[in-house]
PDB file of C-alpha atoms in Angstrom:
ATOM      1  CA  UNK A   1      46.306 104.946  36.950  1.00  0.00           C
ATOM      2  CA  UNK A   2      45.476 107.911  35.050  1.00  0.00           C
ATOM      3  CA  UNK A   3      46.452 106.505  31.724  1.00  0.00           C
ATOM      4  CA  UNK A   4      44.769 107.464  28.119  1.00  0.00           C
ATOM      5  CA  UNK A   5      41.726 105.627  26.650  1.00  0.00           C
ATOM      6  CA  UNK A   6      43.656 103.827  23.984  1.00  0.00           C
ATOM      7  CA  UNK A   7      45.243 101.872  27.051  1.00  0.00           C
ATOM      8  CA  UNK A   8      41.927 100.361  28.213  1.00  0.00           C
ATOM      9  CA  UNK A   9      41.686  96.384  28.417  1.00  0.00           C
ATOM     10  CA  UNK A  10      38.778  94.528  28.052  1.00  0.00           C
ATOM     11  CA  UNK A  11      38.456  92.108  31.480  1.00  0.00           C
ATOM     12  CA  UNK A  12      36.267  89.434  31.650  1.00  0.00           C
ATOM     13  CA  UNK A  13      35.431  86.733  33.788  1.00  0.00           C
ATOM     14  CA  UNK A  14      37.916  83.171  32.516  1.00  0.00           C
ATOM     15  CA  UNK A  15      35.829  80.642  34.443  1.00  0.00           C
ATOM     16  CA  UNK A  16      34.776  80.050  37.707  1.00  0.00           C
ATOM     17  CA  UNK A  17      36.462  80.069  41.253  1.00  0.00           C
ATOM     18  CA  UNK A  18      35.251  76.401  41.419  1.00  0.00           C
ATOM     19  CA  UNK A  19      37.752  75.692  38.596  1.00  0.00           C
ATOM     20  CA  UNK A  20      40.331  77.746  39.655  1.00  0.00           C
ATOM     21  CA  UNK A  21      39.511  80.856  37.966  1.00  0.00           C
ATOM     22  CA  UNK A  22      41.817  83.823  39.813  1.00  0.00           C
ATOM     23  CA  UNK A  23      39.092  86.498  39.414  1.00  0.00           C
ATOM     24  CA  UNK A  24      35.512  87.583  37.742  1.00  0.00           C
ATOM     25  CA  UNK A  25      34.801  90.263  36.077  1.00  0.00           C
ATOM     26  CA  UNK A  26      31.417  91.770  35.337  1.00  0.00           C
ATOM     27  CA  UNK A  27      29.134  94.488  36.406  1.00  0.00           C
ATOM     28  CA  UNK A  28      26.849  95.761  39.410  1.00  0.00           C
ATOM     29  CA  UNK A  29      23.083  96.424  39.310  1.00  0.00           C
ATOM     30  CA  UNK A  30      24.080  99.791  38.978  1.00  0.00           C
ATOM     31  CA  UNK A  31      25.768  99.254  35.921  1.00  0.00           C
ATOM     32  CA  UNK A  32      29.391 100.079  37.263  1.00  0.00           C
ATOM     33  CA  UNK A  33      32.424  97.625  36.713  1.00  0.00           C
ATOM     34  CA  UNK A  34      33.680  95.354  38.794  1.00  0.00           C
ATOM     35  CA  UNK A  35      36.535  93.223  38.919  1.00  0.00           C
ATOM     36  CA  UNK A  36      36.307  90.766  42.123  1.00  0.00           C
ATOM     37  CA  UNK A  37      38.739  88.087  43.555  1.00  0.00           C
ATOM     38  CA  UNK A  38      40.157  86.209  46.512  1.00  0.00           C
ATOM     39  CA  UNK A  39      41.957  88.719  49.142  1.00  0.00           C
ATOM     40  CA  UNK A  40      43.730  88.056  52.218  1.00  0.00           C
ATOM     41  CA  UNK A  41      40.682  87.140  54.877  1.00  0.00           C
ATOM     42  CA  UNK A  42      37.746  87.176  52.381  1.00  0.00           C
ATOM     43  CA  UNK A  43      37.093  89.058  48.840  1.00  0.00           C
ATOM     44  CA  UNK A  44      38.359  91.893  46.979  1.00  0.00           C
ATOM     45  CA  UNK A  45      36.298  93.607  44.607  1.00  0.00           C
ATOM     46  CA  UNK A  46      37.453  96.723  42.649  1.00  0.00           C
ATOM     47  CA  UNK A  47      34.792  98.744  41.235  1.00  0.00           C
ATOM     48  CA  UNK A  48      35.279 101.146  38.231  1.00  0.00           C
ATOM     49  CA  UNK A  49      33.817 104.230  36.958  1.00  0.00           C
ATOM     50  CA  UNK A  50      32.427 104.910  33.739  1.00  0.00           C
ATOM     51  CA  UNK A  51      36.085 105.752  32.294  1.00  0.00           C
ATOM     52  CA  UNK A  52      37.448 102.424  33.270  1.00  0.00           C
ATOM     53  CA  UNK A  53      39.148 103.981  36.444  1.00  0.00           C
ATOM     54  CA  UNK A  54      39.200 102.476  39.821  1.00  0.00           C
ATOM     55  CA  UNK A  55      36.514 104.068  41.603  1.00  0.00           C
ATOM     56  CA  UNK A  56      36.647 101.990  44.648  1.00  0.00           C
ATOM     57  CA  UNK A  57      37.542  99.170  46.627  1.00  0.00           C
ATOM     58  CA  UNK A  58      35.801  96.884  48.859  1.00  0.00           C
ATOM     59  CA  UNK A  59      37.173  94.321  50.708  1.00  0.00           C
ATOM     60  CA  UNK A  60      34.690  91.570  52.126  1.00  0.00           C
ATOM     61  CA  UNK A  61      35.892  89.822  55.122  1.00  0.00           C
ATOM     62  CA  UNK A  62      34.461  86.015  55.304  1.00  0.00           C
ATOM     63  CA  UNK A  63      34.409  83.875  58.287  1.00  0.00           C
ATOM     64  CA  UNK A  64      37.401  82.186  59.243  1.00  0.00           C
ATOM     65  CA  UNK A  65      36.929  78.700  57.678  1.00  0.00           C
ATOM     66  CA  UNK A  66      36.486  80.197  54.373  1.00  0.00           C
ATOM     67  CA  UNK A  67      38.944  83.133  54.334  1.00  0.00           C
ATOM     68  CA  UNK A  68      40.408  83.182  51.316  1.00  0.00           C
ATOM     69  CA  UNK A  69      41.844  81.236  48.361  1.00  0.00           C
ATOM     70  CA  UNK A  70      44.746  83.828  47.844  1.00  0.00           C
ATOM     71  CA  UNK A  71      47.961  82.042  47.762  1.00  0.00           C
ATOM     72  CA  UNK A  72      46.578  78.305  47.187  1.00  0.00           C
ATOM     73  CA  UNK A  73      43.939  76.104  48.672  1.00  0.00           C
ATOM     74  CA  UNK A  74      41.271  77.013  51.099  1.00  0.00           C
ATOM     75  CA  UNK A  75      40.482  74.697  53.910  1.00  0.00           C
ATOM     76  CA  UNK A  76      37.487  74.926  53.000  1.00  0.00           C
ATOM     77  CA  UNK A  77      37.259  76.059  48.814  1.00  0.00           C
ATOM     78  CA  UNK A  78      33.243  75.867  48.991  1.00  0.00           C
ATOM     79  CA  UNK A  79      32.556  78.021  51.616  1.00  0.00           C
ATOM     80  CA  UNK A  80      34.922  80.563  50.397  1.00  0.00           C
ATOM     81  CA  UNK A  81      32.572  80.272  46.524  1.00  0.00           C
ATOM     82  CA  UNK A  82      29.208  80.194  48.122  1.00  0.00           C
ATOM     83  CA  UNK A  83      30.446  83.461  50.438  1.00  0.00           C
ATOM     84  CA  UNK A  84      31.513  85.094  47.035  1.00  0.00           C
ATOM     85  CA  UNK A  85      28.706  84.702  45.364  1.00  0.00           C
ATOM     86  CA  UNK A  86      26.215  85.440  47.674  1.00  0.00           C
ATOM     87  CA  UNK A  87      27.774  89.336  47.759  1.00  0.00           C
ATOM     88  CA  UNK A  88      28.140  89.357  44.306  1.00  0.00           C
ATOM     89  CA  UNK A  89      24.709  88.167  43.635  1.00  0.00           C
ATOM     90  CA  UNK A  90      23.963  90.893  46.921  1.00  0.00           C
ATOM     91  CA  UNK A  91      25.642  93.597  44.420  1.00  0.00           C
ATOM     92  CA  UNK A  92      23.735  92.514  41.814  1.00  0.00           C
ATOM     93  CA  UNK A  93      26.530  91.161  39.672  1.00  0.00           C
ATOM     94  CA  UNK A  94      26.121  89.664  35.720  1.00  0.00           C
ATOM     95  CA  UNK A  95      29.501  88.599  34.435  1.00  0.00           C
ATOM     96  CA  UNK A  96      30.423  91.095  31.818  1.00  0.00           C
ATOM     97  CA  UNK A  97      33.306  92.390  29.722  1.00  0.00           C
ATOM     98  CA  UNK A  98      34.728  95.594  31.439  1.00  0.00           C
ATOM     99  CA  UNK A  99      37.283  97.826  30.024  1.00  0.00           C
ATOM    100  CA  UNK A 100      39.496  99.226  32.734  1.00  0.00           C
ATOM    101  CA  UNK A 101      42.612 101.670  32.634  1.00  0.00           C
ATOM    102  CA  UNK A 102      45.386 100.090  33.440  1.00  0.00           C
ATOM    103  CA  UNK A 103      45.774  99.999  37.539  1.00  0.00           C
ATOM    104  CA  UNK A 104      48.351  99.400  39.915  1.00  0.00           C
ATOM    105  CA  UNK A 105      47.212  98.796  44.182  1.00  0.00           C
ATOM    106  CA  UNK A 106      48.688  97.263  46.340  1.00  0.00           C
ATOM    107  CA  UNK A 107      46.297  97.138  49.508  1.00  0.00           C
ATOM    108  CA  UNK A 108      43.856  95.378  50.668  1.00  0.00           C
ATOM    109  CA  UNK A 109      45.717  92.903  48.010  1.00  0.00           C
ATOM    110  CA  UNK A 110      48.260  92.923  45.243  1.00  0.00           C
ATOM    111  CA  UNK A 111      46.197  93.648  41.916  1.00  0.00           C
ATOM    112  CA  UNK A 112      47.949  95.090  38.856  1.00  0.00           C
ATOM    113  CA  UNK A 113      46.329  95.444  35.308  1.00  0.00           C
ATOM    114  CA  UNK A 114      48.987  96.269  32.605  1.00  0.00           C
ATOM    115  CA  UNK A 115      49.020  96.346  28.729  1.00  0.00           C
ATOM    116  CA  UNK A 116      52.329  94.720  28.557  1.00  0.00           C
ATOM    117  CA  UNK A 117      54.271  92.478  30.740  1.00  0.00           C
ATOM    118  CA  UNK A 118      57.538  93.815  31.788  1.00  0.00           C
ATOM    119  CA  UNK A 119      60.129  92.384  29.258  1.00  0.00           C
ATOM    120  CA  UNK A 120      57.694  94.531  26.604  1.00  0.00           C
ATOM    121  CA  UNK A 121      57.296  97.514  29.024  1.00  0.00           C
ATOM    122  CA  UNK A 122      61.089  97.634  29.039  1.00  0.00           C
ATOM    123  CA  UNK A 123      61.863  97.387  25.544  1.00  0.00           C
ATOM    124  CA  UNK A 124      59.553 100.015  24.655  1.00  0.00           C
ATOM    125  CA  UNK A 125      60.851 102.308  27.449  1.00  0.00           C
ATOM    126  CA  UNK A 126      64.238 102.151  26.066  1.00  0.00           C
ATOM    127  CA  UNK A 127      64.665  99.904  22.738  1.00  0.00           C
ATOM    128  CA  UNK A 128      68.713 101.086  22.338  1.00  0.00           C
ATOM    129  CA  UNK A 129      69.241  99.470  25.956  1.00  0.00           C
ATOM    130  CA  UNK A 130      68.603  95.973  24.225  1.00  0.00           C
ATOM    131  CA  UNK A 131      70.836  93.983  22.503  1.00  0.00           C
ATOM    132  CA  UNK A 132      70.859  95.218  18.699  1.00  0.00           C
ATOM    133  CA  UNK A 133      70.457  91.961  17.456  1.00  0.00           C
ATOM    134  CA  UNK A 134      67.253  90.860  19.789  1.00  0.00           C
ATOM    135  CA  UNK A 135      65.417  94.237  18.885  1.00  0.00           C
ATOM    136  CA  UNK A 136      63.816  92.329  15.597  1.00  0.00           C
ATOM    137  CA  UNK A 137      62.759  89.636  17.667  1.00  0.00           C
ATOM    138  CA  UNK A 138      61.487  92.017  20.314  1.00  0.00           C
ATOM    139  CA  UNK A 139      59.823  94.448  18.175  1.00  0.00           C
ATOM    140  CA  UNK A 140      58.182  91.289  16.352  1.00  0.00           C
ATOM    141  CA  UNK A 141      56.668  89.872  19.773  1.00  0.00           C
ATOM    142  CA  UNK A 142      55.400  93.205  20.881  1.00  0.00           C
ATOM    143  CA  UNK A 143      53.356  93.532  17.968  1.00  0.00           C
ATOM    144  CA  UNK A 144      52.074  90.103  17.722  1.00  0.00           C
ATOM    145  CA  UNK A 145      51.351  91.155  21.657  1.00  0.00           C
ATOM    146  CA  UNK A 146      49.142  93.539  20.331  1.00  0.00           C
ATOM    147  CA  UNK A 147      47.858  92.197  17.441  1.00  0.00           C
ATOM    148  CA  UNK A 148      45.970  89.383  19.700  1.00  0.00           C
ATOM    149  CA  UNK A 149      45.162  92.139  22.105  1.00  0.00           C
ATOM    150  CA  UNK A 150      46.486  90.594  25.132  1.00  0.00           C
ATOM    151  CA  UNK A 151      47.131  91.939  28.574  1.00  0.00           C
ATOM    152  CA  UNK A 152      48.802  91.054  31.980  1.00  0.00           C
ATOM    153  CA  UNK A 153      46.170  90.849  35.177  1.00  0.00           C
ATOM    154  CA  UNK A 154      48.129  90.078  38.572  1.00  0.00           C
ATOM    155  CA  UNK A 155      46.458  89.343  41.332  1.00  0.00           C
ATOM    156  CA  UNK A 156      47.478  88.506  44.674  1.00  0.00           C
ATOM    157  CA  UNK A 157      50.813  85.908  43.675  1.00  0.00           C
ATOM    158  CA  UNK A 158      49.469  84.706  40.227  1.00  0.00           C
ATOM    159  CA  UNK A 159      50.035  86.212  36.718  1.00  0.00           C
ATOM    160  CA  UNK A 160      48.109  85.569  34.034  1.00  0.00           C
ATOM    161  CA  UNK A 161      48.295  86.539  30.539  1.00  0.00           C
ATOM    162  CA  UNK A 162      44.410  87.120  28.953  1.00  0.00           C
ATOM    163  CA  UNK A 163      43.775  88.372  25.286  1.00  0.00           C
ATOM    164  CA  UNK A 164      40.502  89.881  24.019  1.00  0.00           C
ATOM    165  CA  UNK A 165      38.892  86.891  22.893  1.00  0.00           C
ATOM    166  CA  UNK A 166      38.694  85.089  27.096  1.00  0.00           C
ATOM    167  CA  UNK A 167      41.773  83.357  26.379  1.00  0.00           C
ATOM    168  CA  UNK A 168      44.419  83.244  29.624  1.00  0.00           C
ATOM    169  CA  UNK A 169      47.592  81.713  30.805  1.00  0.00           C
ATOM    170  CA  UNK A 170      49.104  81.640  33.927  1.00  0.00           C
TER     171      UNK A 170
END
C-alpha cells in the first residue's frame, strides 16, 4: 500500500459470479469503492477511500450451504450469488470502474492488486540481473504491458490479468 497516484489501476467488474467472474467491482451508496469477491465462509469486500487506498474490509459470513466459491465450485453456486447480491444491493452497490492503489492483504483472504506481474516487477527491480540478451525482449513486453494498461488482480488462488478496456485472462 502506500504507493503514488501514477500507480492507480482502474478495476472493474469482468462479468458476473454466475459466469465465473472472480470478483466485482463498483461503488457503495455512499460513493466509496468497493472491490467484492468470494472469501473463505462467505464474501469479501474491500472498500476504498477517496485516494484509491484500502479503507476497510468486511468479510460477510453466509450460511453453510452457500459458503463460498473460493477455490472452485460451491455446493450450492446459487445460493452463494443470491447471498452476494443481496449485501451488495444492502450496500447500495452500482458496478463501477474504481481506481485503487496497488494493495497487498492477506486476511480474511488472499487479495493482491499489482501493476505488473512478477517476471516485470523483477526485471525492473534489477534489469543487469537478466540475461543481456533477453533485456530487449523484456524491456519490449513491459512496455507493450503498459501501453494496453494492464494489471494483475489475485484473489484467493486465481490470477488474472485485466487491462483498462474490461479485458481479463486468467
Amino acid at each position: 500500500m502506500g504507493e503514488s497516484n501514477d500507480a492507480r489501476v482502474r478495476l472493474f467488474t469482468p462479468g458476473d459470479w454466475a459466469r465465473g467472474a472472480p470478483f466485482h467491482a463498483g461503488r457503495d451508496a455512499n460513493g466509496h469503492g468497493i472491490l467484492a469477491g468470494p472469501g473463505r465462509d462467505g464474501l469479501v469486500a474491500i472498500r476504498f477511500d477517496a485516494e484509491g487506498q484500502v479503507a476497510a474490509v468486511d468479510e460477510v459470513p453466509f450460511a453453510s450451504s452457500a459458503r463460498s466459491l473460493a477455490g472452485g465450485a460451491s455446493p450450492d453456486a446459487e445460493g452463494w450469488t443470491a447471498e452476494a447480491t443481496r449485501w451488495l444491493e444492502g450496500v447500495g452497490f452500482r458496478p463501477a470502474v474504481v481506481e485503487v492503489q496497488p494493495f497487498r492483504m492477506t486476511s480474511p483472504e488472499y487479495v493482491c492488486v499489482q501493476r505488473y506481474p512478477t517476471w516485470a516487477e523483477d526485471y525492473l527491480a534489477d534489469p543487469d540481473a537478466v540475461d543481456p540478451d533477453e533485456r530487449p525482449r523484456l524491456a519490449a513486453k513491459v512496455a507493450r504491458w503498459d501501453e494496453q494498461g494492464r494489471f494483475v488482480v489475485h484473489w484467493g488462488g486465481g490470477t488474472y490479468h485485466l487491462d483498462r478496456d474490461g479485458g481479463y485472462s486468467s
